Each structure stands twice: as structure tokens, then as C-alpha cells.
XYZ file of N, CA and C in Angstrom:
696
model
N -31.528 -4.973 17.613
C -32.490 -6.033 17.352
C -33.870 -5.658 17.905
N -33.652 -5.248 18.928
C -34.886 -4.679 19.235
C -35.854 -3.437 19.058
N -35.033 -2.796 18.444
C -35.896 -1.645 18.255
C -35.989 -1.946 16.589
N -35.399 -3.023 16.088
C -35.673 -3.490 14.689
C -36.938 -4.553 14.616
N -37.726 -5.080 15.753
C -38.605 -5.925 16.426
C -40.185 -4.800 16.568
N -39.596 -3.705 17.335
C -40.568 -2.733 17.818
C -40.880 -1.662 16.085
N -39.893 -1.340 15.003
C -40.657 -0.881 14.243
C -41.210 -1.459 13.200
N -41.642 -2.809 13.448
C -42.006 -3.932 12.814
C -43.742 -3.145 12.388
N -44.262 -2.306 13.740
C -45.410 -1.571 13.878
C -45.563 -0.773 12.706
N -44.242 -0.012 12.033
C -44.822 0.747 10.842
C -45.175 -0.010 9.629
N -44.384 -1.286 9.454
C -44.202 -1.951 8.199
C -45.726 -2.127 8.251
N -46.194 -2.938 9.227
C -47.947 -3.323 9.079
C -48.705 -2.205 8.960
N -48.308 -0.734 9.388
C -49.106 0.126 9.427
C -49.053 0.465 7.548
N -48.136 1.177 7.018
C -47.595 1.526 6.140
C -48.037 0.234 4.920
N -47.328 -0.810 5.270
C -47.557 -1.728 4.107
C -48.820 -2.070 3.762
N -49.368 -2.311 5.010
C -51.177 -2.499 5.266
C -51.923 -1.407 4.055
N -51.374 -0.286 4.467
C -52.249 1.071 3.843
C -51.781 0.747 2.045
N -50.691 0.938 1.519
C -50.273 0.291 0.387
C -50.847 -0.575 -0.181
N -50.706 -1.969 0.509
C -51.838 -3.036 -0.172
C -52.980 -2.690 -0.229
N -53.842 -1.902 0.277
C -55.012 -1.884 0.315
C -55.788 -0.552 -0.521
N -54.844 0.359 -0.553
C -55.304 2.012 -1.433
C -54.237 1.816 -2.554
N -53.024 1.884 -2.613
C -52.221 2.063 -3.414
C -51.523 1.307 -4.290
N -51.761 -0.548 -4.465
C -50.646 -0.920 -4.720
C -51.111 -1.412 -6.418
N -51.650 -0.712 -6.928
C -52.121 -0.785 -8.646
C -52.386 0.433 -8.971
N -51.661 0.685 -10.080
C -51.608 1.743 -10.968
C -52.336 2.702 -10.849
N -53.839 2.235 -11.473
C -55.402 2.809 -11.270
C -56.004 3.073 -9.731
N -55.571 2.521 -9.329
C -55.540 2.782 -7.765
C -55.120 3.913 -7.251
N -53.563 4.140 -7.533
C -53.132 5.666 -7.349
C -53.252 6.551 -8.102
N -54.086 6.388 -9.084
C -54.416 7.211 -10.425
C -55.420 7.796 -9.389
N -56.286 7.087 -9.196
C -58.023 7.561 -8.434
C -57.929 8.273 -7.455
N -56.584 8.180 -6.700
C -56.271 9.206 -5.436
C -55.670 10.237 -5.892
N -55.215 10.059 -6.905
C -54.437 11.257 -7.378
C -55.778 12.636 -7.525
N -56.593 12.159 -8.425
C -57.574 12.811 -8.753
C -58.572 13.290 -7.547
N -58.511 12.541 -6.656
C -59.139 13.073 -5.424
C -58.446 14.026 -4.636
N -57.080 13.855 -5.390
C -56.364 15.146 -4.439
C -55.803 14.454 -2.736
N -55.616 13.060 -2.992
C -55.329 12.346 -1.780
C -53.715 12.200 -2.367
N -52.686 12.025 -1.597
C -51.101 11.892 -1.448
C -51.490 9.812 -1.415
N -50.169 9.794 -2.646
C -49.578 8.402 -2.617
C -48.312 8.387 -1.413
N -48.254 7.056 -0.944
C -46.580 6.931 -0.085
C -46.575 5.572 -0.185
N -45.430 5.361 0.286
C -45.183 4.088 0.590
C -43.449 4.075 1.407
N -43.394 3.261 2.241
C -42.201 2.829 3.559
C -41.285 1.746 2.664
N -39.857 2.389 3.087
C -39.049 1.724 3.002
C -38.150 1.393 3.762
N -37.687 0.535 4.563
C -37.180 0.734 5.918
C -36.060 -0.879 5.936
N -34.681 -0.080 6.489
C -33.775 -1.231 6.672
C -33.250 -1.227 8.509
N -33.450 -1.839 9.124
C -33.324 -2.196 10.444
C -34.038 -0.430 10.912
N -32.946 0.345 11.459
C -33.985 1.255 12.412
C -33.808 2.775 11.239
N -33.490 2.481 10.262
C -33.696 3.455 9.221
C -34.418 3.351 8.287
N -35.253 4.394 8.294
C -36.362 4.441 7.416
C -36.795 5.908 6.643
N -37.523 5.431 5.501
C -37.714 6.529 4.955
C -39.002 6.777 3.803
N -40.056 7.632 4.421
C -41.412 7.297 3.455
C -41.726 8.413 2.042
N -41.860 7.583 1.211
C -41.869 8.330 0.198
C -43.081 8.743 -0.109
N -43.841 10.231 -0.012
C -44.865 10.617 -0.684
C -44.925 11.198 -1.944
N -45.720 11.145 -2.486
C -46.241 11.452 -3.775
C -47.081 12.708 -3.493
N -46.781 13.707 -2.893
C -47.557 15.005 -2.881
C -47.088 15.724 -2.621
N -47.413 16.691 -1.250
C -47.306 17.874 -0.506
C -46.056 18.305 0.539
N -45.503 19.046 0.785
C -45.212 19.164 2.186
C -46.169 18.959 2.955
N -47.185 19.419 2.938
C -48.262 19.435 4.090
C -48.934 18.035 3.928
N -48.851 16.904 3.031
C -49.069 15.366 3.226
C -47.932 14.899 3.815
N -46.919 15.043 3.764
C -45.655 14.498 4.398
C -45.961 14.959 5.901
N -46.056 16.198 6.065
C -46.259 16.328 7.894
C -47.186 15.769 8.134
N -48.694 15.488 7.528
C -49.690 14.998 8.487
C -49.241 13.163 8.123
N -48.553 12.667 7.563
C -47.667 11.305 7.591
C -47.253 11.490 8.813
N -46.152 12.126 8.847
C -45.195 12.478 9.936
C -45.738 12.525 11.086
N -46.998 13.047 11.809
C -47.650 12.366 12.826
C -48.172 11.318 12.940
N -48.752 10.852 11.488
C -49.136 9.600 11.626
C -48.460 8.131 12.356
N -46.611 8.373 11.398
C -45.752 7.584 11.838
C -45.366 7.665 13.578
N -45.504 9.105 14.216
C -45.588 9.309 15.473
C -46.731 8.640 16.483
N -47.914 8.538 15.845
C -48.869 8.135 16.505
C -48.824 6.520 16.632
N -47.916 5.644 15.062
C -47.871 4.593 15.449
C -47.014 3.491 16.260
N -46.068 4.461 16.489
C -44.777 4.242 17.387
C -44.646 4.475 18.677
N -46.224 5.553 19.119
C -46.287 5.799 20.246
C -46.972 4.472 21.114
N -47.893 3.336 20.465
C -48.191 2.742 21.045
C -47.011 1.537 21.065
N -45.887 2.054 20.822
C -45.051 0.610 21.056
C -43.964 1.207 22.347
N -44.811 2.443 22.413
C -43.552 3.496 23.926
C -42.324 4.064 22.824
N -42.404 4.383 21.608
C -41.208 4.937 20.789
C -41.742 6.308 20.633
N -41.175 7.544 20.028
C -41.295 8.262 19.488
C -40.011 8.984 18.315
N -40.850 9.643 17.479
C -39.692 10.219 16.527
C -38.769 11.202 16.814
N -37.058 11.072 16.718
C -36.280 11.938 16.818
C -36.697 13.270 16.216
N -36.793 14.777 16.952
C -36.465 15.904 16.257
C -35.732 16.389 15.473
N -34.722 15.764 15.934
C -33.249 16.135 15.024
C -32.905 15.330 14.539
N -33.319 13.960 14.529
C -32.942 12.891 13.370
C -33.839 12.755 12.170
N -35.297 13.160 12.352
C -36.391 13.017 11.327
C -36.734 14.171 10.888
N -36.747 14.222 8.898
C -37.044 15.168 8.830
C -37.566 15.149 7.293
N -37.961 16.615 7.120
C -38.797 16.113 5.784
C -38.070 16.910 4.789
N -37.777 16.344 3.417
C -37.332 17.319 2.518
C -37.620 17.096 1.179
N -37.481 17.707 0.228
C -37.964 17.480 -1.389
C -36.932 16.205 -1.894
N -37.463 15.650 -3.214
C -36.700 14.593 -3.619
C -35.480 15.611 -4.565
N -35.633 17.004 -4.941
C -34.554 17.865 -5.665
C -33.990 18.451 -4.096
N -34.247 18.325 -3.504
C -32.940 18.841 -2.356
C -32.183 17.799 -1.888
N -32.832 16.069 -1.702
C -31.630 15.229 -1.583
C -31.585 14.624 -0.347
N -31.391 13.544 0.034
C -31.215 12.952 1.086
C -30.574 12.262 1.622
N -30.193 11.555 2.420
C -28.634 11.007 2.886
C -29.653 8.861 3.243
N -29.372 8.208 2.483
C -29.974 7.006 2.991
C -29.288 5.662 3.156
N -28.749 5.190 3.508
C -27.785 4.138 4.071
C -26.588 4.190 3.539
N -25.953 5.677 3.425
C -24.476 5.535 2.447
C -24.809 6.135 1.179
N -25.702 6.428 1.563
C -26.118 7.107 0.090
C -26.951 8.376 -0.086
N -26.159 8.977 -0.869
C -27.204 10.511 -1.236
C -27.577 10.067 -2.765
N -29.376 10.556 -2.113
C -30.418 10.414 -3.227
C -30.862 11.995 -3.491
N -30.969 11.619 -4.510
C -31.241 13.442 -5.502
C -31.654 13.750 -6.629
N -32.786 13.803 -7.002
C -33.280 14.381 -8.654
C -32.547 15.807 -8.811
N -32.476 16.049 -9.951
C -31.986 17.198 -10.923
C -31.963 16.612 -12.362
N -31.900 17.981 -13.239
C -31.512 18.437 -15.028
C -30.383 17.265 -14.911
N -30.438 16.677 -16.414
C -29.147 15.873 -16.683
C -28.780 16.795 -17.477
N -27.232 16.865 -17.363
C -26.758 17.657 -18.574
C -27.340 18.060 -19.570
N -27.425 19.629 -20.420
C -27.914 19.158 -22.085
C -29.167 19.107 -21.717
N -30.458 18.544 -21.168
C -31.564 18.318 -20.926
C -32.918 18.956 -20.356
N -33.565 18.833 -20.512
C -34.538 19.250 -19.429
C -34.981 18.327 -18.128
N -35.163 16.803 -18.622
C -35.717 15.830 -18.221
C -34.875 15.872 -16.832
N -35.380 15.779 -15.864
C -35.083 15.060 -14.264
C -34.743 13.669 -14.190
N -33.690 13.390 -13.754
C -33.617 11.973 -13.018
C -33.314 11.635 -11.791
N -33.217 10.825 -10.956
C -32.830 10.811 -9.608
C -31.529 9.952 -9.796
N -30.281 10.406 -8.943
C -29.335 10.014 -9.070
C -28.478 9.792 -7.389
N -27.396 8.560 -7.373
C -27.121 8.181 -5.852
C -25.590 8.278 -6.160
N -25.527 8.992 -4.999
C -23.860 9.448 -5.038
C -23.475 8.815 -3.390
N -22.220 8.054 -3.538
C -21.939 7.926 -1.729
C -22.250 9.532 -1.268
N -21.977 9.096 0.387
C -22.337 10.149 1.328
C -21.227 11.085 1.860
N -20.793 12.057 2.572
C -19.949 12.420 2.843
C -19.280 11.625 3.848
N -19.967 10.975 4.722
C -19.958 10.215 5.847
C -19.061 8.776 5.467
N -19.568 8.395 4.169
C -19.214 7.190 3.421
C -18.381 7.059 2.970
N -17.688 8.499 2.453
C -16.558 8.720 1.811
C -15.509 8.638 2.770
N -15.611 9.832 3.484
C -14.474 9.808 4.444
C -14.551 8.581 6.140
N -15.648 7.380 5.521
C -15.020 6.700 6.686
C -14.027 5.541 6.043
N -13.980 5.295 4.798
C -13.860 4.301 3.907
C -11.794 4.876 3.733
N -12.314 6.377 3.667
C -11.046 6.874 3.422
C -9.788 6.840 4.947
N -10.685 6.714 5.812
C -10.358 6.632 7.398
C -9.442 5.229 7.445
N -9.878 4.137 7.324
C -9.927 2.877 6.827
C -8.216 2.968 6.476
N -8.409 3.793 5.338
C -7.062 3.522 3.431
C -5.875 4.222 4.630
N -6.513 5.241 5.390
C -5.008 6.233 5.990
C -4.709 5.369 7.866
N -6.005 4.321 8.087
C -5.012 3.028 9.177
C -3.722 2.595 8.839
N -4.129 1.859 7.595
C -3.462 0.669 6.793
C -2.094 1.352 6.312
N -2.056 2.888 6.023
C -1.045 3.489 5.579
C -0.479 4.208 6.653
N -0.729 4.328 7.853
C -0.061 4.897 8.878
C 1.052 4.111 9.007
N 2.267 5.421 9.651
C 3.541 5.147 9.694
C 3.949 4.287 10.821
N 2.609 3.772 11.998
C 2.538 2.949 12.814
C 2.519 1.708 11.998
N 2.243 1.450 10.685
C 2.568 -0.498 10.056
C 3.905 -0.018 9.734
N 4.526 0.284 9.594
C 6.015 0.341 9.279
C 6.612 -0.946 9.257
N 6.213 -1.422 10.469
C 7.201 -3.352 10.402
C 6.399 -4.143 9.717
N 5.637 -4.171 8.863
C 4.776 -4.952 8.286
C 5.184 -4.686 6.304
N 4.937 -4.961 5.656
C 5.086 -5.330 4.198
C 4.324 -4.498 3.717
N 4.417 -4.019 2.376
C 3.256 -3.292 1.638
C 2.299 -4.517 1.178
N 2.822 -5.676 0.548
C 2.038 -6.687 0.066
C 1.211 -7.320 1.192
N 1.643 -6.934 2.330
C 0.734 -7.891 3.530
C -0.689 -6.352 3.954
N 0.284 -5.226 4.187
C -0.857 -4.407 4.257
C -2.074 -3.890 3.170
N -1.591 -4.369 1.890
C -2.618 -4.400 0.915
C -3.558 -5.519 0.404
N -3.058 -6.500 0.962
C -4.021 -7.316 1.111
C -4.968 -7.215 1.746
N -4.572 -6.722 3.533
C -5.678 -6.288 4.379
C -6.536 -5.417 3.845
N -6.012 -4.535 3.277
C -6.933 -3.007 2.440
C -8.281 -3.551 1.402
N -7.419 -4.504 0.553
C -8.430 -4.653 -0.812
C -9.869 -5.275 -0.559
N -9.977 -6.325 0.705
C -11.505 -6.139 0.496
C -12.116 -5.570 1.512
N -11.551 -4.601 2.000
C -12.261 -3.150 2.298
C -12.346 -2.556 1.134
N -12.281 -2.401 0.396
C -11.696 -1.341 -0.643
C -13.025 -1.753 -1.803
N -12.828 -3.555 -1.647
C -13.759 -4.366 -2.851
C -15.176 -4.153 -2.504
N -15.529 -4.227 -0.842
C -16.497 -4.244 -0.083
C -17.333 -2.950 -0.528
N -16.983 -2.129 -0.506
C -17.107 -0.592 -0.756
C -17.393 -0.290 -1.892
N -16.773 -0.550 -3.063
C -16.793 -0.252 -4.076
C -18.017 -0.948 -4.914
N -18.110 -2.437 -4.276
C -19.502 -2.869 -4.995
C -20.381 -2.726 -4.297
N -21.005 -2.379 -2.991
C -21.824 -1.548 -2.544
C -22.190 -0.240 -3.000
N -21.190 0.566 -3.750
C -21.705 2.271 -4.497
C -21.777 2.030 -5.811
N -21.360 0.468 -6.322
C -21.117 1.117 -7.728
C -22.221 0.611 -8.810
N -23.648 0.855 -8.128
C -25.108 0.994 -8.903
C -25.156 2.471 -8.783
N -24.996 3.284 -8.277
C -24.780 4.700 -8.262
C -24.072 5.252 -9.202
N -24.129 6.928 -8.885
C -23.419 7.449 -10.299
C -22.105 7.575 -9.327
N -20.717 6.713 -9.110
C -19.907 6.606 -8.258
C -18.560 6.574 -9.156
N -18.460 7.340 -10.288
C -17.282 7.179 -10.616
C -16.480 8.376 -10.282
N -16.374 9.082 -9.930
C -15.881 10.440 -9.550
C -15.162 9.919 -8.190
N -15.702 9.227 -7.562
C -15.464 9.055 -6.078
C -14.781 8.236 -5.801
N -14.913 6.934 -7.042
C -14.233 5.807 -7.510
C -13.225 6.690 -7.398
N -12.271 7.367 -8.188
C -11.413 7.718 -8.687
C -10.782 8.488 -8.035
N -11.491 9.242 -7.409
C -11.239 10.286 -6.273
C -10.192 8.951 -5.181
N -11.207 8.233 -4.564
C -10.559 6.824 -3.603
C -9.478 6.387 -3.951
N -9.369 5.882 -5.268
C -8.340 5.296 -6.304
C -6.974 5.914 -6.091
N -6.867 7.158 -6.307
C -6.087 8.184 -6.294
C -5.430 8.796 -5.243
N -6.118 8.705 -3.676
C -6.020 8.578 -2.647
C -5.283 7.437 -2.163
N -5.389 6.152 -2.236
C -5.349 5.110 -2.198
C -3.885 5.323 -2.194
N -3.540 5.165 -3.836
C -2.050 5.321 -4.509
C -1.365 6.178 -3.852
N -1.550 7.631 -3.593
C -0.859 8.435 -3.320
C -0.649 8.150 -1.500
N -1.403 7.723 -0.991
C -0.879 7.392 0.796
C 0.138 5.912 0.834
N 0.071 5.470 -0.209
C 0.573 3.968 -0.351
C 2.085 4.498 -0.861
N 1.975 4.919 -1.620
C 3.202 5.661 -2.088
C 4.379 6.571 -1.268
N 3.448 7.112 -0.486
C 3.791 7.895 0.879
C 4.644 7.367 1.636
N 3.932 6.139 2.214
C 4.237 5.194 2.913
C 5.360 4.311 2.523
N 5.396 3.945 1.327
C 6.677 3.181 0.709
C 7.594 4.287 0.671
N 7.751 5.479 0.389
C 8.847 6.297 0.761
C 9.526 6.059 1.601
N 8.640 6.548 2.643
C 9.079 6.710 4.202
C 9.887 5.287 4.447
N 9.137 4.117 4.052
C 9.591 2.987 4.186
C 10.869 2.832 3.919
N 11.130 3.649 2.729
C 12.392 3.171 2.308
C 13.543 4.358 3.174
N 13.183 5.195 3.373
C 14.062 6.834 3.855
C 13.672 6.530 5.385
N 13.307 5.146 5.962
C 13.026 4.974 7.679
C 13.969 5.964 8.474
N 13.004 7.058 9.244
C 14.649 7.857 10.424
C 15.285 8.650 9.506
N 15.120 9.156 8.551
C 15.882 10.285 7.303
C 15.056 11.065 7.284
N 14.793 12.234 7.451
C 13.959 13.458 6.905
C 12.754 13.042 8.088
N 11.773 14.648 7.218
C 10.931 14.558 8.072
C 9.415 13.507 7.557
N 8.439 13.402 8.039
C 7.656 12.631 7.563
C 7.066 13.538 6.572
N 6.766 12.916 5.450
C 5.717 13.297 4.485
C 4.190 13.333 4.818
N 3.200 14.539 4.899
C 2.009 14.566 5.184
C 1.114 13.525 4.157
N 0.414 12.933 4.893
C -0.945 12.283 3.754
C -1.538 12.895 2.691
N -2.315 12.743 2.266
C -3.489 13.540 0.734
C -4.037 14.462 1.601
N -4.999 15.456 1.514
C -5.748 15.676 1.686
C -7.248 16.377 0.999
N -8.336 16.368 0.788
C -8.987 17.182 -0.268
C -10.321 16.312 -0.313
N -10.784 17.212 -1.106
C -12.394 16.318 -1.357
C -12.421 16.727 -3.110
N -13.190 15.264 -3.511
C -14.286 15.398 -4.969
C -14.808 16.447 -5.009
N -15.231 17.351 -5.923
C -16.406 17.932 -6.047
C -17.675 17.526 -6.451
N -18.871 17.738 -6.526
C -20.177 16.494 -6.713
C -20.375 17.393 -8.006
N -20.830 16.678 -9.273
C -20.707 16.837 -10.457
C -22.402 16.764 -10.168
N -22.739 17.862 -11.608
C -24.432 17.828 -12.173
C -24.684 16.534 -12.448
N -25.983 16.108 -13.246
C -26.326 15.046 -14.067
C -25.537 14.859 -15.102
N -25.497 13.562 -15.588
C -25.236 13.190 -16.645
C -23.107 12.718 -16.602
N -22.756 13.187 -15.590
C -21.543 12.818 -15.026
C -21.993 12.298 -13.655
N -21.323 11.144 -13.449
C -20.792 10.378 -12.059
C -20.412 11.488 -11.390
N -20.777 11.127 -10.104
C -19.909 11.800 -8.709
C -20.024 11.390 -7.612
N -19.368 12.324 -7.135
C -19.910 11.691 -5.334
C -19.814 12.568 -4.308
N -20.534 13.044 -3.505
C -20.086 14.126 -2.353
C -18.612 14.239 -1.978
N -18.212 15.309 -1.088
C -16.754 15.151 -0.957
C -16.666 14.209 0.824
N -15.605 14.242 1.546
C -15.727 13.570 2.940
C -16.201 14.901 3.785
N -17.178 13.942 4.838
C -17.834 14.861 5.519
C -16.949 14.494 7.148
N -17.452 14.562 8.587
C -16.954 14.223 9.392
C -17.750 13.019 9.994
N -17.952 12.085 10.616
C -18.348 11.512 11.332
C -19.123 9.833 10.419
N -19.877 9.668 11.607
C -21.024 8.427 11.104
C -22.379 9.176 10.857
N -23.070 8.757 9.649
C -24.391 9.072 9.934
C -25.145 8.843 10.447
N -26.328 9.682 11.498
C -26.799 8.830 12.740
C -28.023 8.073 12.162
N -28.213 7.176 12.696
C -29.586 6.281 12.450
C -30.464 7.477 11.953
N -31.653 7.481 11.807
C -32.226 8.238 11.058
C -33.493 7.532 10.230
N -34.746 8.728 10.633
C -36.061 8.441 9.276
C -35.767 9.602 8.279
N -36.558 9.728 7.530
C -36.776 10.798 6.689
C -38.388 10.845 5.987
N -39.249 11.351 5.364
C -40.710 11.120 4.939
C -39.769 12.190 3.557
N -39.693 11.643 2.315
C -39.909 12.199 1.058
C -40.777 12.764 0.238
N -40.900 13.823 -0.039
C -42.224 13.986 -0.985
C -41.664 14.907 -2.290
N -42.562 14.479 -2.918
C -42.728 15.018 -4.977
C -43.938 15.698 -4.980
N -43.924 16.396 -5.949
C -45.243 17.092 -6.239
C -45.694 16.610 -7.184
N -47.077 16.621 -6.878
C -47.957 15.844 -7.728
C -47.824 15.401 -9.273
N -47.205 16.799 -9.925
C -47.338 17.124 -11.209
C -46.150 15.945 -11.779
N -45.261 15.995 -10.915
C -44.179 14.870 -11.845
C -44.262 13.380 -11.365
């Protein structure tokens, strides 16, 4: 809460600059031509991420900027959490990897959001609780109830993204540890245990759904400063 209080400082800095240079068409047309970088802040509690319209070298002199305005609140920017990269190399933003590339067949670029690795495999973390051989005294119908709106929660959170790969990937996962589990259920103390799934999606080009495969951990809080080149 509080450090969601304290970067309240960029929104006025950032939004301020927006309303006032950038926020009409012709407006960023006229900077364009001056050879000045468009941006603009997008920021959800202590993650944030500024999108420029130019350079690497407009994104870093941002990148102090955002330093200089955080310094008067006693904050400064993580090294290893903030960082700058192209909108075709991709970025990781609340559960989500953002990424232009070719759509299939095409020339044309689009930007496309696939869950995260992070997203995948915590969701999947979740599916292999509920199926551990520790619920054993419990029901499949009682432990799938618990599951589904985790499962619902998740699924309509990714699925404005290109998330069908991952959908399915989950889906499939899902079944096959559930299945597992009703074995065992039934063969209790007979044989040895059956191992879980294991494996990842592969992330598909444009023009097909996908989704990263599972990565390890949480993603840490985190900024990022985005930039495009001028021309597109």
C-alpha cells in the first residue's frame, strides 16, 4: 500500500507530461517530426511499465528521468528488476508476455500476449496440490470443486490473449493428474505410485495461440521502459 501511495509521484509526473505534449494525434505527429520520443506510463500497484515511441537512447534518458522522480520520494530503481527492451524481444507484464512479430503467411507485425512462464507453472502448482496423493481421504467431486475456480479464475484472466495452446496444454494436464490420482485411488497400498505429467507447451509464431512453457518461481515486482522505433 505504501509504496503503491509513494509511486503515485510517477503517475503525476508521466501523466502530467502526456496531457500536456502528447495526448492528440497531431500533437505526437509534431514531436515526431522534431525528432522528440512519444511515451506514456502504465502502472498497476508497484509494477510498471513506460512505453516509448523511439530510441534505446530515449528510453535510457526516461529511465533516469523515472529515477530522478522517485528519488525525491527516498525510492530508487531496481538494477536487476528494471530494464529496457524492444517491443519484438518481449516482455513479461502482470502474467503476461507481450511481444510483436510476422503473423504467419504475412509480413504485417502484431503484438501478441501469451501467459508467462511464471503463470503457467504456478497455476499448474495449484492443479498438482489438489491432486497430491496427500487428498487421498477426500472425493474427486469434492477436490474438483475446490480446483475449478482456480482453474475459472485463470482462464478468464488469459483468455484476451493468444492463450489457446496453454488452454489446452492446462486442460490436458489437469485430466491426466486427475486421472492419476483416481487410479491410485482406486489401487490404494498396491503398486508403486504413478509419477505426475511432466513437460512444457512450446510458444507458437503468429497467427496460432500459445503460451510460454512453465518457468520456476513468482515474477518479481518489476518496471520495464518499452520502446519502438520510430518508423512503425
Amino acid at each position: 500500500m505504501l509504496s503503491n501511495v509513494a509511486l503515485s509521484v510517477l503517475d503525476e509526473h508521466f501523466v502530467g507530461a502526456w496531457e500536456q505534449a502528447m495526448n492528440k494525434p497531431w500533437r505526437r505527429e509534431a514531436r515526431r517530426r522534431k525528432g522528440l520520443a512519444n511515451y506514456r506510463l502504465t502502472r498497476y500497484a508497484d509494477d510498471w511499465v513506460l512505453m516509448v515511441a523511439g530510441d534505446r537512447a530515449d528510453a535510457e534518458r526516461l529511465r533516469e528521468e523515472a529515477a530522478m522522480v522517485l528519488s525525491t520520494m527516498g525510492l530508487r530503481l531496481s538494477e536487476e528488476k528494471t530494464r529496457i527492451t524492444h517491443i519484438d524481444e518481449g516482455f513479461d507484464f502482470l502474467g503476461m508476455h507481450i511481444q510483436r512479430h510476422k503473423k504467419r503467411g504475412a509480413q504485417k507485425r502484431h503484438v501478441y500476449t501469451y501467459p508467462t512462464r511464471a503463470a503457467l507453472a504456478s497455476v499448474k502448482a495449484k492443479v498438482k496440490a489438489t491432486a497430491s496423493y496427500r487428498t487421498t481421504n477426500q472425493t474427486l467431486p469434492v477436490l474438483i470443486r475446490r480446483l475449478n475456480p482456480v482453474l475459472r479464475g485463470w482462464v478468464n484472466y488469459h483468455r484476451h490473449g493468444a492463450s489457446s495452446k496453454a488452454f489446452a496444454y492446462l486442460s490436458a494436464y489437469t485430466s491426466v493428474s486427475y486421472t492419476h490420482l483416481d487410479v491410485y485411488k482406486r489401487q490404494r497400498g498396491n503398486g508403486p505410485r504413478p509419477a505426475l505429467p511432466s513437460g512444457q507447451p512450446g510458444r507458437g509464431r503468429a497467427g496460432s495461440s500459445s503460451a510460454d512453457g512453465p518457468g520456476t518461481g513468482r515474477s518479481p515486482r518489476s518496471s520495464c521502459l518499452l520502446y519502438t522505433s520510430r518508423c512503425v
